[in-house]
């Protein structure tokens, strides 16, 4: 994968996760070890080779933390017995009440566009203004398209500082 540009440069999140998974594999990280700062910087440099120098280390670290949070939230959702996810169509189905509760789908909400997903914010609750990852669009609950890559990274047992 060295020196090969992805076919679609717009999908930086997937490329970033692939670089992280590749570095974990090549670095020989085993459960119980800590991901080294040098490895993280190496991943950042490789990412910037493709997407340019506009992404700072701070931005990429924050993005990584958000990806970890999204992974944890989606894992909790998928742990319910009555929730199903079709990976091909990336659609979640199951208990409508549970999905409405998790995604906080209400009549008095609006969508705030944040690529590649939408954030759903309840205008009546200040606590909801902390961005809640919501994937409800056009009457469909969307899954986490990079969930398999996230599992490769976060389920290995390697800690990140």
mmCIF file of C-alpha atoms in Angstrom, residues 53-141:
data_model
loop_
_atom_site.group_PDB
_atom_site.id
_atom_site.type_symbol
_atom_site.label_atom_id
_atom_site.label_comp_id
_atom_site.label_asym_id
_atom_site.label_seq_id
_atom_site.Cartn_x
_atom_site.Cartn_y
_atom_site.Cartn_z
ATOM 1 C CA UNK A 53 -0.370 19.110 4.882
ATOM 2 C CA UNK A 54 -3.578 20.844 5.953
ATOM 3 C CA UNK A 55 -4.317 18.184 8.606
ATOM 4 C CA UNK A 56 -2.378 18.867 11.805
ATOM 5 C CA UNK A 57 -1.339 16.240 14.330
ATOM 6 C CA UNK A 58 -3.843 17.711 16.752
ATOM 7 C CA UNK A 59 -6.679 17.435 14.234
ATOM 8 C CA UNK A 60 -5.815 13.819 13.396
ATOM 9 C CA UNK A 61 -5.560 12.849 17.084
ATOM 10 C CA UNK A 62 -8.972 14.385 17.702
ATOM 11 C CA UNK A 63 -10.364 12.567 14.678
ATOM 12 C CA UNK A 64 -8.956 9.297 16.007
ATOM 13 C CA UNK A 65 -10.651 9.853 19.380
ATOM 14 C CA UNK A 66 -13.959 10.587 17.649
ATOM 15 C CA UNK A 67 -13.632 7.412 15.594
ATOM 16 C CA UNK A 68 -13.046 5.432 18.775
ATOM 17 C CA UNK A 69 -16.148 6.978 20.362
ATOM 18 C CA UNK A 70 -18.232 6.207 17.267
ATOM 19 C CA UNK A 71 -16.950 2.629 17.336
ATOM 20 C CA UNK A 72 -17.895 2.219 21.004
ATOM 21 C CA UNK A 73 -21.376 3.705 20.492
ATOM 22 C CA UNK A 74 -22.058 1.486 17.499
ATOM 23 C CA UNK A 75 -20.745 -1.604 19.321
ATOM 24 C CA UNK A 76 -23.142 -0.944 22.200
ATOM 25 C CA UNK A 77 -26.008 -0.569 19.741
ATOM 26 C CA UNK A 78 -25.083 -3.799 17.950
ATOM 27 C CA UNK A 79 -24.872 -5.693 21.250
ATOM 28 C CA UNK A 80 -28.682 -5.605 21.514
ATOM 29 C CA UNK A 81 -30.340 -8.833 20.383
ATOM 30 C CA UNK A 82 -33.116 -7.140 18.439
ATOM 31 C CA UNK A 83 -30.913 -4.870 16.316
ATOM 32 C CA UNK A 84 -29.735 -6.057 12.898
ATOM 33 C CA UNK A 85 -27.291 -4.512 10.449
ATOM 34 C CA UNK A 86 -27.112 -5.238 6.729
ATOM 35 C CA UNK A 87 -23.486 -4.521 5.811
ATOM 36 C CA UNK A 88 -24.112 -4.402 2.064
ATOM 37 C CA UNK A 89 -26.757 -1.691 2.240
ATOM 38 C CA UNK A 90 -25.394 -0.251 5.537
ATOM 39 C CA UNK A 91 -28.903 -0.124 7.001
ATOM 40 C CA UNK A 92 -29.849 -0.921 10.603
ATOM 41 C CA UNK A 93 -33.216 -2.453 11.398
ATOM 42 C CA UNK A 94 -34.905 -3.906 14.432
ATOM 43 C CA UNK A 95 -36.659 -2.524 17.493
ATOM 44 C CA UNK A 96 -37.953 0.863 16.343
ATOM 45 C CA UNK A 97 -38.331 2.205 19.897
ATOM 46 C CA UNK A 98 -34.731 1.366 20.767
ATOM 47 C CA UNK A 99 -33.448 2.926 17.547
ATOM 48 C CA UNK A 100 -35.495 6.077 18.152
ATOM 49 C CA UNK A 101 -34.110 6.292 21.685
ATOM 50 C CA UNK A 102 -30.506 5.752 20.579
ATOM 51 C CA UNK A 103 -30.705 8.162 17.680
ATOM 52 C CA UNK A 104 -33.112 10.546 19.432
ATOM 53 C CA UNK A 105 -35.370 10.894 16.444
ATOM 54 C CA UNK A 106 -38.082 13.421 17.285
ATOM 55 C CA UNK A 107 -40.266 15.842 15.399
ATOM 56 C CA UNK A 108 -38.513 18.943 16.725
ATOM 57 C CA UNK A 109 -35.040 18.094 15.499
ATOM 58 C CA UNK A 110 -32.997 19.319 12.600
ATOM 59 C CA UNK A 111 -30.058 17.868 10.720
ATOM 60 C CA UNK A 112 -26.646 19.424 10.720
ATOM 61 C CA UNK A 113 -24.586 18.232 7.780
ATOM 62 C CA UNK A 114 -21.168 16.899 8.718
ATOM 63 C CA UNK A 115 -19.502 14.772 6.124
ATOM 64 C CA UNK A 116 -19.997 11.779 5.903
ATOM 65 C CA UNK A 117 -22.837 11.512 8.467
ATOM 66 C CA UNK A 118 -25.498 13.782 9.882
ATOM 67 C CA UNK A 119 -25.658 14.977 13.451
ATOM 68 C CA UNK A 120 -29.091 15.088 14.957
ATOM 69 C CA UNK A 121 -29.652 17.875 17.455
ATOM 70 C CA UNK A 122 -32.737 18.385 19.606
ATOM 71 C CA UNK A 123 -33.493 22.094 19.764
ATOM 72 C CA UNK A 124 -35.196 21.791 23.173
ATOM 73 C CA UNK A 125 -32.319 20.110 25.017
ATOM 74 C CA UNK A 126 -29.012 21.828 25.615
ATOM 75 C CA UNK A 127 -27.402 18.489 26.519
ATOM 76 C CA UNK A 128 -27.967 17.285 22.961
ATOM 77 C CA UNK A 129 -25.788 20.057 21.602
ATOM 78 C CA UNK A 130 -22.774 17.906 22.384
ATOM 79 C CA UNK A 131 -22.553 16.221 18.983
ATOM 80 C CA UNK A 132 -24.389 12.935 19.061
ATOM 81 C CA UNK A 133 -23.538 10.757 16.099
ATOM 82 C CA UNK A 134 -26.845 10.057 14.437
ATOM 83 C CA UNK A 135 -27.326 8.133 11.292
ATOM 84 C CA UNK A 136 -31.019 8.656 10.623
ATOM 85 C CA UNK A 137 -31.609 9.900 7.106
ATOM 86 C CA UNK A 138 -34.656 9.707 4.836
ATOM 87 C CA UNK A 139 -36.442 7.311 7.189
ATOM 88 C CA UNK A 140 -33.516 4.874 7.347
ATOM 89 C CA UNK A 141 -31.060 4.197 10.169
#
